[in-house]
Structures are given as C-alpha cells and as structure tokens.
Coordinates of C-alpha atoms and ligand atoms in Angstrom, one line a residue:
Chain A
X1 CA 132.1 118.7 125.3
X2 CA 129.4 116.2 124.5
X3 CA 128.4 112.7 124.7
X4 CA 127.2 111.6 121.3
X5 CA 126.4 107.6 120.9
X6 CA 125.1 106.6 117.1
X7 CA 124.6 103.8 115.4
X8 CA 127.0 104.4 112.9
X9 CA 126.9 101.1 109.7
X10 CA 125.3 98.9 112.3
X11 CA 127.7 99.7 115.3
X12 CA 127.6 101.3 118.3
X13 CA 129.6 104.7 118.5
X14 CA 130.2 106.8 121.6
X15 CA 131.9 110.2 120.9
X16 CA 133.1 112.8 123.1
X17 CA 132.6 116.3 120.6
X18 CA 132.4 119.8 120.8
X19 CA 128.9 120.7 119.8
X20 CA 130.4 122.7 116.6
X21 CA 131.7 119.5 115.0
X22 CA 129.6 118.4 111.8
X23 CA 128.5 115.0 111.4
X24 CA 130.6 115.1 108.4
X25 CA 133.9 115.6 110.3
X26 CA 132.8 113.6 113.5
X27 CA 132.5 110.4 110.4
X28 CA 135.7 111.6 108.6
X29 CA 137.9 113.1 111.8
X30 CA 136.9 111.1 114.4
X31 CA 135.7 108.1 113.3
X32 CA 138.0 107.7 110.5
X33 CA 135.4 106.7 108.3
X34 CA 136.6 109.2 105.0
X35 CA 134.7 107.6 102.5
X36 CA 132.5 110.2 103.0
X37 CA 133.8 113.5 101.3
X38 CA 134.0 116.9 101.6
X39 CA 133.5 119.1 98.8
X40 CA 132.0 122.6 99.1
X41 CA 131.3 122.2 103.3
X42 CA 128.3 124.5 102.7
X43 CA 125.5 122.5 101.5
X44 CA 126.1 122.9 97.7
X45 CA 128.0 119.9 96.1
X46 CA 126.4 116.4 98.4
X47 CA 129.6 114.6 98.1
X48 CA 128.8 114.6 102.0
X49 CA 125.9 112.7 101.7
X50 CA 124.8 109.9 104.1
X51 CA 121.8 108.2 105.5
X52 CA 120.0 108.8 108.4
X53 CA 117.5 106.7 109.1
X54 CA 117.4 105.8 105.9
X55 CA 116.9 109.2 104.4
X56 CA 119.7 110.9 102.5
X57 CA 121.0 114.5 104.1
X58 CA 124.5 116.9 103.3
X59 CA 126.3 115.9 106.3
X60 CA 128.3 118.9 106.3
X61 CA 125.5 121.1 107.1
X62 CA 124.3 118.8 110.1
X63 CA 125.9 118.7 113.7
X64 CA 127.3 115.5 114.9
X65 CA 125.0 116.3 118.2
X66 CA 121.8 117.3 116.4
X67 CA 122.3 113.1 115.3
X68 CA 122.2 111.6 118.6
X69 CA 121.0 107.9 119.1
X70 CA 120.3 107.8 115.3
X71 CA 121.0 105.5 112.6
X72 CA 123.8 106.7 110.2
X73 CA 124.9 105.1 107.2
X74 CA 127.9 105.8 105.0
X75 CA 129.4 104.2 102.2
X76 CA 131.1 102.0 104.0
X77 CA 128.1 100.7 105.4
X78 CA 126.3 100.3 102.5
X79 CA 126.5 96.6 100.0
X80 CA 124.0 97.2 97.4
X81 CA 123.7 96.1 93.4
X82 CA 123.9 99.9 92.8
X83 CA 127.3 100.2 93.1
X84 CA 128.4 97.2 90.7
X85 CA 125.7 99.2 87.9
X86 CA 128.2 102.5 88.7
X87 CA 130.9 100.3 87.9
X88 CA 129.3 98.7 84.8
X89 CA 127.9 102.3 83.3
X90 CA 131.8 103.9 84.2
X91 CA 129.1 106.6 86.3
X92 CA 132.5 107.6 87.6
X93 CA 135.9 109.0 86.5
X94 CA 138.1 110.5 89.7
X95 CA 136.0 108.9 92.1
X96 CA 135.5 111.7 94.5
X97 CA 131.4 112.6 94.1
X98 CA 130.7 108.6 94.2
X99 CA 129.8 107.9 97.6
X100 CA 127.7 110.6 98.0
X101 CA 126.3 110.0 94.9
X102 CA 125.9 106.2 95.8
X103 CA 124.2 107.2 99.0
X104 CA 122.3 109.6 97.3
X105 CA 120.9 107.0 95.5
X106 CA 120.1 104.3 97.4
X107 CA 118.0 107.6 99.3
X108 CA 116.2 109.1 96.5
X109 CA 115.4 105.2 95.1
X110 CA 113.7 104.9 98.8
X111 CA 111.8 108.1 98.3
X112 CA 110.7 107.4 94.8
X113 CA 108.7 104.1 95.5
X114 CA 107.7 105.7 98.9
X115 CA 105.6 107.8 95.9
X116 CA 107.3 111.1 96.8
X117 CA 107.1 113.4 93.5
X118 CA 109.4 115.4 92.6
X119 CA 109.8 119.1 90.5
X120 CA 109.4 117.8 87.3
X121 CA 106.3 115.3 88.4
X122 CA 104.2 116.1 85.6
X123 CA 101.0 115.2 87.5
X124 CA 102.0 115.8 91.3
X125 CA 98.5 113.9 92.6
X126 CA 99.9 110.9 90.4
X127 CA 99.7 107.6 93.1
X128 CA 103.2 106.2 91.0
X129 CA 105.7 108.1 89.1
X130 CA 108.3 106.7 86.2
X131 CA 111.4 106.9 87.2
X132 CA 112.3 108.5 83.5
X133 CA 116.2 110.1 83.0
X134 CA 114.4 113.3 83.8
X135 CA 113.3 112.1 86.9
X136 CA 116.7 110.8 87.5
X137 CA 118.6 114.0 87.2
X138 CA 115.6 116.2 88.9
X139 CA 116.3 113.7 91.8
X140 CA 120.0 113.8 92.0
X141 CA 120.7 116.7 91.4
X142 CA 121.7 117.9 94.4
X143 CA 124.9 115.9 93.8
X144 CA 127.6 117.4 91.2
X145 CA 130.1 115.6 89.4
X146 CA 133.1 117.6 88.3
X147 CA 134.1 114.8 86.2
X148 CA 130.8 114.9 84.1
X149 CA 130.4 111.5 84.5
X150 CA 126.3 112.8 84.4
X151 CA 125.6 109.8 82.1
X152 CA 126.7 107.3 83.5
X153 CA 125.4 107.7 86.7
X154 CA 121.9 108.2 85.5
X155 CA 122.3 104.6 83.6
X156 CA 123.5 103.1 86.9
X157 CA 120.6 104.1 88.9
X158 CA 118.2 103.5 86.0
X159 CA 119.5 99.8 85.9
X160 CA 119.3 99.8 89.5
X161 CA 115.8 100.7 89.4
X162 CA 114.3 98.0 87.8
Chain B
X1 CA 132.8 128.0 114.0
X2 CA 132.6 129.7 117.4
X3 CA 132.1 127.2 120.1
X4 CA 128.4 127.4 122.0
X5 CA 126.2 125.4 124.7
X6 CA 124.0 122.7 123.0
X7 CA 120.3 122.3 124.3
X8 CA 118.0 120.2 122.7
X9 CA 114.4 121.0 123.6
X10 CA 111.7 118.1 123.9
X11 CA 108.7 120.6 124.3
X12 CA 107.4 123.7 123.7
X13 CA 107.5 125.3 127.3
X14 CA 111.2 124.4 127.3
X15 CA 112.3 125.7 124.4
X16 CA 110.2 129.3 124.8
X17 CA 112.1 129.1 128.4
X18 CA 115.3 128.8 126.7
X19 CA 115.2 131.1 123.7
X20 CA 114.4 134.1 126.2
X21 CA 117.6 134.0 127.3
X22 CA 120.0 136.3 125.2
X23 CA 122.5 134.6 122.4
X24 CA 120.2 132.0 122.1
X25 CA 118.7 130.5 119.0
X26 CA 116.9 128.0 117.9
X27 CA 118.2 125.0 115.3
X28 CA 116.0 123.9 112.8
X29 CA 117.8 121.3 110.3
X30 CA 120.7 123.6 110.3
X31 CA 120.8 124.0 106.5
X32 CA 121.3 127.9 107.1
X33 CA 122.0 128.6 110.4
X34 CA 124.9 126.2 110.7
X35 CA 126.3 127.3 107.1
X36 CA 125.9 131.0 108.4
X37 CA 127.9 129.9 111.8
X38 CA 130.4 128.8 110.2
X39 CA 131.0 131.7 108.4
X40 CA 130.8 133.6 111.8
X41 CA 127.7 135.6 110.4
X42 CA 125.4 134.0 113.0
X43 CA 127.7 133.7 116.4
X44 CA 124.9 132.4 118.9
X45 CA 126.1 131.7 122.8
X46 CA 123.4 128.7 122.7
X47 CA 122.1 126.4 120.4
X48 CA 118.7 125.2 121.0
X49 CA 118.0 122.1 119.0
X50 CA 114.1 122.0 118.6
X51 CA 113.8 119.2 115.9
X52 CA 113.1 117.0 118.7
X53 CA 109.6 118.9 119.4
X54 CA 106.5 117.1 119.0
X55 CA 105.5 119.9 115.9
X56 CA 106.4 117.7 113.1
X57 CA 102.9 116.9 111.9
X58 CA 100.2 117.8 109.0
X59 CA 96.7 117.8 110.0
X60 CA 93.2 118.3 107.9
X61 CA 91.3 120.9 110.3
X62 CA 87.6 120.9 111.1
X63 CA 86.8 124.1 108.8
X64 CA 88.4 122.8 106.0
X65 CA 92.4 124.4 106.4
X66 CA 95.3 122.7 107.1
X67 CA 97.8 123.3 110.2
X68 CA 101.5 122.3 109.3
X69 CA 104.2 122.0 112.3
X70 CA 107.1 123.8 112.2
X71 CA 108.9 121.2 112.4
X72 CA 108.0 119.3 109.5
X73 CA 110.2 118.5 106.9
X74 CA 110.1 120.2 103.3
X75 CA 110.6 117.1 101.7
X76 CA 107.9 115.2 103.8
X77 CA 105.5 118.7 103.5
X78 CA 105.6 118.6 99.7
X79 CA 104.8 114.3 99.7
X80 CA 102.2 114.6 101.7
X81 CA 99.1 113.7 100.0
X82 CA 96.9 116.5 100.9
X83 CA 99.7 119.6 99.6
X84 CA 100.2 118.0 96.6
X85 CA 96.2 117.7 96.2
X86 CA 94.6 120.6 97.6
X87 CA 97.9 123.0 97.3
X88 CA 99.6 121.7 94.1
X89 CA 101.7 125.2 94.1
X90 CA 103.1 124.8 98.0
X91 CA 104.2 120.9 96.8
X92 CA 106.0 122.2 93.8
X93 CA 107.6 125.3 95.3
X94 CA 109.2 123.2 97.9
X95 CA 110.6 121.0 95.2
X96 CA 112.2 123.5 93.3
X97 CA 114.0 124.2 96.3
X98 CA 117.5 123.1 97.4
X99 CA 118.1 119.3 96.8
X100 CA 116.8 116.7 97.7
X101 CA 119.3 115.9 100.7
X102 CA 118.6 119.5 102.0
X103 CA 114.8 119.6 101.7
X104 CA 115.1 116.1 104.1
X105 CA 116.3 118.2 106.5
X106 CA 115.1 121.5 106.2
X107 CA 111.8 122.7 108.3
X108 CA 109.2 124.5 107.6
X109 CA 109.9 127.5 110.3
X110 CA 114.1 127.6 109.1
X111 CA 112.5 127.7 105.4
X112 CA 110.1 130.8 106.7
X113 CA 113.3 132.3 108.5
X114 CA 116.0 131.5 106.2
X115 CA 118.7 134.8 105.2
X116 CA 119.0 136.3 102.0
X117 CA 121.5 134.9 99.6
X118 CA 122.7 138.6 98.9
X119 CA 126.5 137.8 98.6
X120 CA 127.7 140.9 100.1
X121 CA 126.0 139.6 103.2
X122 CA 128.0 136.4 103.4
X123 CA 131.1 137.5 102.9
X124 CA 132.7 139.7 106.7
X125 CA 134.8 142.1 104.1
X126 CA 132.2 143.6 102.3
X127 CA 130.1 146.1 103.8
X128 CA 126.6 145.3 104.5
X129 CA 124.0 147.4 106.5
X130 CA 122.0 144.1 107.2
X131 CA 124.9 142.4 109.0
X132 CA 126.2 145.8 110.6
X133 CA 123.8 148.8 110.5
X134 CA 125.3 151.7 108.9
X135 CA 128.1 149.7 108.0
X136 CA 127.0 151.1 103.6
X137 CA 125.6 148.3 101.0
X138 CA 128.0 147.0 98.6
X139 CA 125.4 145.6 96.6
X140 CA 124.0 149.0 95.4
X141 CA 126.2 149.6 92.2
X142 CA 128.1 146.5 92.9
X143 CA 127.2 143.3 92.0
X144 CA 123.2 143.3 92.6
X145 CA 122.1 140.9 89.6
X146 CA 120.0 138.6 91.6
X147 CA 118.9 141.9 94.0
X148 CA 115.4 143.2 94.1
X149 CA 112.5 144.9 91.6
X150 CA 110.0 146.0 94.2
X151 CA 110.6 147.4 97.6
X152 CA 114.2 148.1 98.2
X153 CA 115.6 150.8 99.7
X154 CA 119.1 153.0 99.8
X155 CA 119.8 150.6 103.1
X156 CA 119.3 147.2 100.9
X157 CA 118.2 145.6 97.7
X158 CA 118.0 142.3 98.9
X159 CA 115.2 139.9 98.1
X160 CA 113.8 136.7 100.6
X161 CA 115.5 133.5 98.7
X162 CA 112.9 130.8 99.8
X163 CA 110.6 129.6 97.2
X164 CA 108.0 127.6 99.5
X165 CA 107.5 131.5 100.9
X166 CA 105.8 132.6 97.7
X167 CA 103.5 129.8 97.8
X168 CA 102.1 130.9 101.4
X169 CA 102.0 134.2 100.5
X170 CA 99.6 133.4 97.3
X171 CA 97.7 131.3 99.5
X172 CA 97.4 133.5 102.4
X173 CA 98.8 131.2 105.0
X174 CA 99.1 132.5 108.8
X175 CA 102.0 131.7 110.6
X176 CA 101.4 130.9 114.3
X177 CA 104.1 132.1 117.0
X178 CA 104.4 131.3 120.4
X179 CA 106.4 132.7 123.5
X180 CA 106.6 132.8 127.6
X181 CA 103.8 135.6 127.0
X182 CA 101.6 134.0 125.0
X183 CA 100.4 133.0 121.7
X184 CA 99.8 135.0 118.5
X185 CA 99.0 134.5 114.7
X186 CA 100.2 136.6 111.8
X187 CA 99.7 136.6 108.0
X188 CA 102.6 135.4 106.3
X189 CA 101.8 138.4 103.9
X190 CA 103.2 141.3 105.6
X191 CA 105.5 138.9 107.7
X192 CA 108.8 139.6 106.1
X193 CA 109.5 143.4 106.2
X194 CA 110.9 145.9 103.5
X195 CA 114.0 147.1 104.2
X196 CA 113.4 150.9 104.3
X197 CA 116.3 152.3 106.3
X198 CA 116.6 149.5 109.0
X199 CA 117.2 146.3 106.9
X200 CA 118.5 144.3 110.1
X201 CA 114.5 143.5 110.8
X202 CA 113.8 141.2 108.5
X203 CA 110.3 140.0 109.4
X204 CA 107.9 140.5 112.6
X205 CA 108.7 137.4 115.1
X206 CA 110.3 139.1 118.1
X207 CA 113.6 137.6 119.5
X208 CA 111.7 135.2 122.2
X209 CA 109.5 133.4 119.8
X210 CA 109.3 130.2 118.1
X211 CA 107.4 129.3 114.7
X212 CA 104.9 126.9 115.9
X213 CA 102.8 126.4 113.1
X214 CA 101.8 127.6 109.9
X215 CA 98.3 127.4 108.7
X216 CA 96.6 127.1 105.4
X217 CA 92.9 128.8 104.6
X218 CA 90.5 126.4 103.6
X219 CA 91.1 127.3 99.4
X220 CA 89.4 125.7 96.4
X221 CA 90.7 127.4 94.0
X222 CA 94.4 126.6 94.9
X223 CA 93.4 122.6 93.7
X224 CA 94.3 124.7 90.2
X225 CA 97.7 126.2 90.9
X226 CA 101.4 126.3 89.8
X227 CA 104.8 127.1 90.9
X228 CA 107.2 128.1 88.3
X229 CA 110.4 129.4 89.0
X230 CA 113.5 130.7 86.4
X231 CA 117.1 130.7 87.3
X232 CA 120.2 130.4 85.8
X233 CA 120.6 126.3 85.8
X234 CA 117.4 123.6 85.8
X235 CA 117.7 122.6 89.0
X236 CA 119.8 123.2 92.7
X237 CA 119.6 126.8 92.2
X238 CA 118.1 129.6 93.5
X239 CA 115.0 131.3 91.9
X240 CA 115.9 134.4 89.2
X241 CA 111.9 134.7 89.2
X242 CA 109.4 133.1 90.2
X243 CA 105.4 133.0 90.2
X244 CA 103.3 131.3 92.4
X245 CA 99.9 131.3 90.9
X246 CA 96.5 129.8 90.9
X247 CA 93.2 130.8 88.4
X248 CA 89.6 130.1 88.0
X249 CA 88.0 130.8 84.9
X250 CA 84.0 130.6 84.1
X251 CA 83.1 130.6 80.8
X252 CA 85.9 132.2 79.9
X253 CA 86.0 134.9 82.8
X254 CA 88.3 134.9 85.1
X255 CA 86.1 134.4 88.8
X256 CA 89.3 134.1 91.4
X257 CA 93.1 134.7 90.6
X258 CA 96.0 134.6 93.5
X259 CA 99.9 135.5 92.5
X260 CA 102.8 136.0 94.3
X261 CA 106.1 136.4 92.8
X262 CA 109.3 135.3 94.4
X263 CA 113.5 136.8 93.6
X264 CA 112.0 139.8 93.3
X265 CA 111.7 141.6 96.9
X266 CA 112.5 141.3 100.8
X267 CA 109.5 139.4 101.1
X268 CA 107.1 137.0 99.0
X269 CA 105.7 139.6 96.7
X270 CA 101.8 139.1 96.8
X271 CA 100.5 140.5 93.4
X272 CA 97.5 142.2 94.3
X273 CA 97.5 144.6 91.5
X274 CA 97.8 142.1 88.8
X275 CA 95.2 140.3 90.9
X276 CA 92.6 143.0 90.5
X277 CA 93.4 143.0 86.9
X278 CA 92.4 139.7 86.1
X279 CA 89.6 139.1 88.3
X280 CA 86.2 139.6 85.7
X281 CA 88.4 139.8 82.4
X282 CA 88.8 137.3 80.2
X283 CA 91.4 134.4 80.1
X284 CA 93.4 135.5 77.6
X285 CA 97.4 135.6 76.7
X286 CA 96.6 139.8 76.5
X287 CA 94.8 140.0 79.7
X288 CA 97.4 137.8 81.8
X289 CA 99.9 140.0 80.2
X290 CA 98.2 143.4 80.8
X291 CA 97.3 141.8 84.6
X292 CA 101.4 141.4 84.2
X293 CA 102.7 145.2 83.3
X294 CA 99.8 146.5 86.0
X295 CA 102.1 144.7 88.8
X296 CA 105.4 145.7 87.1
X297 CA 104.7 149.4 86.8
X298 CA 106.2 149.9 90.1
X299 CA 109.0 148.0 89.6
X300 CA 112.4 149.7 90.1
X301 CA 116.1 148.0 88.7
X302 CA 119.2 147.9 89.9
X303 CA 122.2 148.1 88.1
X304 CA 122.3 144.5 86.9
X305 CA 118.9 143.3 87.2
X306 CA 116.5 145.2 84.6
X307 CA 116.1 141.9 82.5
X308 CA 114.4 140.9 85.9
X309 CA 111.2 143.0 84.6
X310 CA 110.7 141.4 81.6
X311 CA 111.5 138.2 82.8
X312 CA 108.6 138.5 85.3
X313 CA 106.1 139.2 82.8
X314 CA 106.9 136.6 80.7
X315 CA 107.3 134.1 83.7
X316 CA 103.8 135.8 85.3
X317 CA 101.8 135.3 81.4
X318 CA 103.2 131.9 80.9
X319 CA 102.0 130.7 84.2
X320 CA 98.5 131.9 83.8
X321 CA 98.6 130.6 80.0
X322 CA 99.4 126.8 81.7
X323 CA 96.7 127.0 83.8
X324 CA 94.0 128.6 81.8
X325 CA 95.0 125.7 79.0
X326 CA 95.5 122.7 81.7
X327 CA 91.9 123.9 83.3
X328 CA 90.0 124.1 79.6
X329 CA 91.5 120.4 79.0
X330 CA 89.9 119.1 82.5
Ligands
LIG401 C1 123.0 124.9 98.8 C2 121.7 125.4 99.2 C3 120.7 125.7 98.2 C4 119.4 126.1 98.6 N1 118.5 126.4 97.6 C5 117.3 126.9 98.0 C6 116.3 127.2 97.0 O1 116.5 127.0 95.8 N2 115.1 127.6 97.4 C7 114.8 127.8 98.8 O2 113.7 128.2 99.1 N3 115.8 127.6 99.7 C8 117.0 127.1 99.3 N4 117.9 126.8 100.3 C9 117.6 127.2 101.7 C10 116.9 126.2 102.5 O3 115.6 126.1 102.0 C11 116.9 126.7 103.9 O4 118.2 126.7 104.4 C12 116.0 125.9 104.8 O5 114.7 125.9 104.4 C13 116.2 126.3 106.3 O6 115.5 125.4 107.1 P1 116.2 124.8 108.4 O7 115.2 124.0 109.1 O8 117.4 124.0 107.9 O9 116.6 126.1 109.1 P2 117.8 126.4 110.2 O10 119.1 126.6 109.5 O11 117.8 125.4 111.3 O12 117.3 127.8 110.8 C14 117.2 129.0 110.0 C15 116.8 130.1 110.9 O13 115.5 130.0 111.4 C16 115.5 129.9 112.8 N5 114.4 128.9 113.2 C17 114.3 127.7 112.7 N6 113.1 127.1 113.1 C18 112.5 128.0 113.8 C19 111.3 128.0 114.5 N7 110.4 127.0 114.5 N8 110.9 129.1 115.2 C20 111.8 130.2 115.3 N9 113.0 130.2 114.6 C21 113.3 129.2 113.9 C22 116.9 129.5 113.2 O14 117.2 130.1 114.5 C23 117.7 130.2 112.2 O15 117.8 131.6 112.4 C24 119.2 126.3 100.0 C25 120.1 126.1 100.9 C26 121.4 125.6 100.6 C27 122.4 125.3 101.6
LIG402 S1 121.7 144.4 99.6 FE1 121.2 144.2 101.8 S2 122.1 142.2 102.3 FE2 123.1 142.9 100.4 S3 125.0 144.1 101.0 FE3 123.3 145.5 100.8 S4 122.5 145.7 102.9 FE4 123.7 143.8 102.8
LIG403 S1 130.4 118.9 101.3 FE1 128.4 118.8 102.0 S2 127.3 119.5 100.3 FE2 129.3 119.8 99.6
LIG404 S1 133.7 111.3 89.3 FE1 135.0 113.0 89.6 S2 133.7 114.3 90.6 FE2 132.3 112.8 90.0

C-alpha cells in the first residue's frame, strides 16, 4: 500500500492505495466522486477524462500514484458557462460521455488559446488558429458519444468559445 | 492487474540503478504499459515511474539539431514552436496520434517503445509467438488486415503502430540510451527490428536501459514536409498507411527527397528506394508515382491486406503532389 495525498477540486485528499489502482477508480471507488465515468477502461472512449493541472488526460489509463501531490479536477469540481451552452445546444441525450466531454473541453479550450495546433491546422507555424467545427471535432475527438449527440456538443463549445 | 512495488525515480542514476534489477520497468505516461498490465500482457514485479525525471525538455543545439527528452510530452513536443517550424512532419504525426487526452500524457520514449496493436497479441487465448515464443501466429491466415507489406516473417506480420516513429525515421533522428555501463546513441532507422524468426525482440535497447533522449539532425529540407496518414475513421484511430515525407525541387528537379511509410512493417519503414528514384527526376505526378511502385515492388500481402499496396502508392504520390504544389505556390 501507498500514501497518495492530491488536491482533488480544491481539497486536500490522503489515500491509502495499492499502486495498481487507476486514478479513475481511486476518484470513483474511493473517493466516491462517480461523476467521472468509465466507459472502455483502456484509453479509447475519454468518458474518464479529468484535469490535471489543468490539462485534460483518460484517467483510466493513469495510476492513482503516478498523480501524487497534483491538482485533479473532475466534474464536480468544475462551474463553468460550458456546461449551461451543453444544456442549451441538448449536446447530450443519456448523459453518460458528458463529463468527460465537459472536462474535455474546458482542456482542449485551454490548449487552443495556449496556440497548440492541432491535425487538421491548416498552417501548423500559424501564431492563432480558428477554432472552426473542424477544429472542434479534430480536438474532441478523443471523446465518443454513443448517443450521437456530435452536434450539439460541437455548438456548445463553439458558443463557449467566444 | 497484478499487484507490484511502485518507485518513482527523481534522476537518472536512480532510475538506471533500479531498472537493472529483474521485473522491473520503467512508466512513462502509462498509456500502454498500464493498458497492457491490465490485460496481464506486461506483468512487471516493479514499476519505476520516471516522469518525474528532469528529461522533459526541447532544446535548439549549437550545430543546428534539436535534443528532445524522453520525457516530454507528445502533445507539448508537437506545440512546441521549433517542431512545428523546422519539422512540420514530426508536429503533425504526433497529432494524428491518439487523442488529445492521451498525447498529454504520452512521452516521447513510451511513444518510441509502444507494442503492436496486432490483436492476436492482446488477447491471452490466441496464440502469439511475440507474447510466447513458439507459441504459432494466429494472425497468419487469420485476421491480419491491418498486418504488414514489408518485412514479415512466418514468426509475425505485425507492424510498429506509432505514427510520430515514421517521422524520426524520415528525418533520421538518433535515439540516445543510457545505462549503469554507460551511454550510447543509435539511429532510430534500424532501431526497431524485423521479426525474422524471433519476433519477441522488438527493437535494440537492452533490458537495463532508459530512452534518454532523442535527437534531430540539423535538416532544411524538413521546413517542407508532411505527415499524412489513412485509416479507417478521420480521427482517434490508428494509421492503415501512412507517409512521412519531405521534398525539394529546383527548377523543377527534385535536389533532396526523405519518405518513410508507417502501418506497413515492424518498424518505421524508411523509403530509400523510392528515395533514389526521385532524387534528379522531375517533380511530376509520374515520377512520384514511379518513385512509388520502385518501393512497393518488394512488398508482400497477407491474406487481408493487399489493398494496403495500392493504398501506399496512392497515399506515397499524393503526398509528394501536396508538397511539390504547396512549394511552387511559396
Ligand atoms: C486508444 C489509444 C489510441 C492510440 N492511438 C495511437 C495512434 O493513432 N498513433 C500512435 O502513434 N499511437 C497511438 N496510441 C499509442 C500511444 O501513442 C502510446 O501508448 C504512447 O505514445 C506511449 O507512451 P507512454 O509514455 O504512455 O508509454 P508507457 O505506456 O509509459 O510505456 C510504454 C513502454 O515504454 C517503456 N518506456 C517508457 N519510457 C521509457 C524510457 N524513457 N526508456 C525506456 N523505456 C521506456 C515502458 O517500460 C513501456 O514498456 C494510442 C493509444 C491508445 C490507448
Ligand atoms: S502477427 Fe506477431 S503479434 Fe500478431 S499474433 Fe502473430 S506473432 Fe503475435
Ligand atoms: S474509460 Fe478511459 S478512455 Fe474509456
Ligand atoms: S450522451 Fe449518451 S453517450 Fe453521449
């Protein structure tokens, strides 16, 4: 077993774990925070998603250990406009992709006017980028949506963007 | 998952220390290794954590190249001003990789060391000679759609999955690897190994090293390059094909060419013969596709992969054709 303390949504954690436990499970299992969801467990779905530090990761795919003394955020840490533009745009149907795809968001958004390009950056020196729909669903789309609700979500996080 | 000692490593002479002991190995951002554990395909004693080491940085060097630390992020390596500059192809083969929560947390030595994506390998009922010598290869008349064109053997058709490998490999990176004995550099061409009948040794680190760095070659040519990779959906998938490339053209002669083709072999496939084809010819749609058939002429099929072949060619010609028309429009 191993101490792990994290700032998890602004408070102080201090977890006793088996190195093998994910960060996903450590939220959901020990924590109780299960806003965060599981979907695939291998990397390939990012209903996991999180911050850390700020930056969006697959939480499944991370050990709770490897996260020691950083600064997690999950969707029930998070208060941003984003989520009343999901609402708005219906960029949701059964609900279970949407916090990862909120945190994925509020992530990407962060790396966008940081000036990171992306695969379909036309011009990849460019010093700003458009965040055009194309953009939108290069960027997310590490995070499916069973439901489809694809259209949505890329109207909430366009709105969000401006 | 198996249960195993956690050690994370704050610099390099630990880490070398720990990683000669047996049923160690190291963690990068997990993205493989911890999916592979918990399929109990990887079943490590100890876990050394090395994100922690102070190799996370990308630096201009004195003779022009660039050193990259093997523990920098994909996602930050492909931002960084002086990739997407210099090395356009490096910056968009990262992106076409994984997602964008993934490439936050993968490194640039798990990207160089990542497994095949061969699904036989994966999965502990099928037989696989990579996963257990002599054990047979499933994917030899079974399901071997995404399997390799060049360089497979009767042990394994596999191919290398990582796309930011293909870029390296087209521009001649060196990967540097350090140990208790010592430090040493390799070419990342020629890193990864061909199967032939021992597929378990994938590429030429030796048990007790770590990726340290990887360097780039001072390279002007590579200020005009491309990535372009096919598969089966736009994005968040592996590559089908794909061609790292980067041209020169004087007066409408070709002066340097570099390729490298990825999805297609157990390693970054550098094009050298479609190389020497191009270099002195002219920049045309029949030369880039004549360059094309002179590297595909040793290309063998599997069962389900022959539209592999022809999907190389067209990816190899349409790559050139970008660059020849984005470099007559500069
Ligand atoms: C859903 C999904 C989709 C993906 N799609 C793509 C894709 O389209 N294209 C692509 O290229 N990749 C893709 N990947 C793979 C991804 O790029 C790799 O998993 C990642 O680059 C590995 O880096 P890591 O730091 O997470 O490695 P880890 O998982 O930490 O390590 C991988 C291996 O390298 C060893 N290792 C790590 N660092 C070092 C070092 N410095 N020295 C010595 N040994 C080391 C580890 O011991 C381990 O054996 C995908 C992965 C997933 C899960
Ligand atoms: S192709 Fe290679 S990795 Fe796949 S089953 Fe055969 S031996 Fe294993
Ligand atoms: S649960 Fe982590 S990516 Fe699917
Ligand atoms: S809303 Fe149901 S999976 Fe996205």
């Amino acid at each position: 077993m191993v101490d792990v303390r994290m700032r998890v949504n602004g408070s102080i954690e201090k977890l006793d774990l088996e190195p093998r436990v994910s960060l996903l499970d450590a939220l959901r299992e020990h924590l109780g925070l299960t806003g965060t969801k599981k979907g695939c467990d291998q990397g390939a779905c990012g209903a996991c998603t999180v911050l850390v530090d700020g930056e969006r990761i697959s939480s499944c795919l991370a050990l709770a250990v490897q996260y020691a003394d950083r600064d997690i955020t999950t969707i029930e840490g998070v208060e941003d406009p984003i989520q009343q533009s999901f609402v708005r745009h219906d960029g949701f149907q059964c609900g279970y992709c949407t916090s990862g795809q909120i945190c994925s968001a509020i992530g990407m958004l962060a790396e966008h006017a940081a000036g990171a390009p992306s695969a379909v950056t036309g011009h990849l020196a460019a010093e700003q980028i458009d965040l055009t729909p194309e953009e939108i669903r290069e960027r997310m789309s590490g995070n499916l949506c069973r439901c489809g609700a694809y259209n949505g979500i890329v109207a909430a996080i366009q709105e969000s963007s401006r | 998952m198996k249960d195993f000692a956690y050690v994370s490593a704050q610099d390099v002479a630990t880490a070398v220390r720990a990683i000669a002991e047996p049923g160690a190995k190291f963690l990068g951002g997990g993205t493989n290794l911890v999916d592979l554990m918990r399929q109990n395909i990887e079943r490590p004693d100890t876990v050394i954590d090395i994100t922690r080491l102070p190799l996370d940085r990308v630096e201009e060097l004195p003779d022009g190249g660039v050193r990259i630390g093997a523990l920098v992020r994909n996602s930050h390596l492909a931002a960084h001003r002086v990739i997407r500059t210099r090395y356009p192809m490096l910056a968009q083969a990262i992106l076409t990789g994984a997602s964008g929560q993934l490439r936050n947390m993968a490194t640039v030595g798990g990207n160089v060391l990542q497994r095949t994506r061969c699904p036989y390998f994966a999965d502990l009922a099928a037989r696989c000679n990579k996963r257990e010598p002599g054990a047979g290869c499933d994917a030899i008349g079974g399901f071997n759609r995404n399997a390799a064109i060049f360089g497979a053997s009767d042990s394994c058709v596999a191919t290398h999955p990582s796309d930011m490998c293909v870029a390296l490999a087209a521009l001649d990176a060196t990967i540097e690897l350090e140990s208790v004995r010592g430090v040493r550099r390799l070419p990342l061409v020629g890193f990864h190994m061909l199967p032939g009948d021992s597929p378990q040794h994938e590429t030429a680190i030796a048990a007790d090293e770590l990726i340290t760095a990887i360097e780039l070659p001072e390279l002007p040519v590579a200020a005009r390059s491309r990535y372009r990779k096919v598969r089966d959906r736009a994005s968040y998938a592996f590559a089908l094909v794909s061609v790292a490339a980067a041209l020169e053209v004087r007066d409408g002669v070709i002066t340097e060419a570099r390729l490298a083709l990825g999805g297609v072999a157990a390693r970054p496939w550098r094009a050298h013969a479609a190389e020497r084809a191009l270099m002195g010819g002219p920049a045309t749609e029949e030369r880039f596709r004549l360059a094309a058939d002179a590297e595909l002429e040793g290309a063998v099929a599997q069962s389900q992969n022959a539209f592999k072949i022809e999907l190389a060619g067209r990816a190899i010609t349409a790559t050139l054709r970008q660059l020849q028309v984005e470099g007559s429009a500069a």
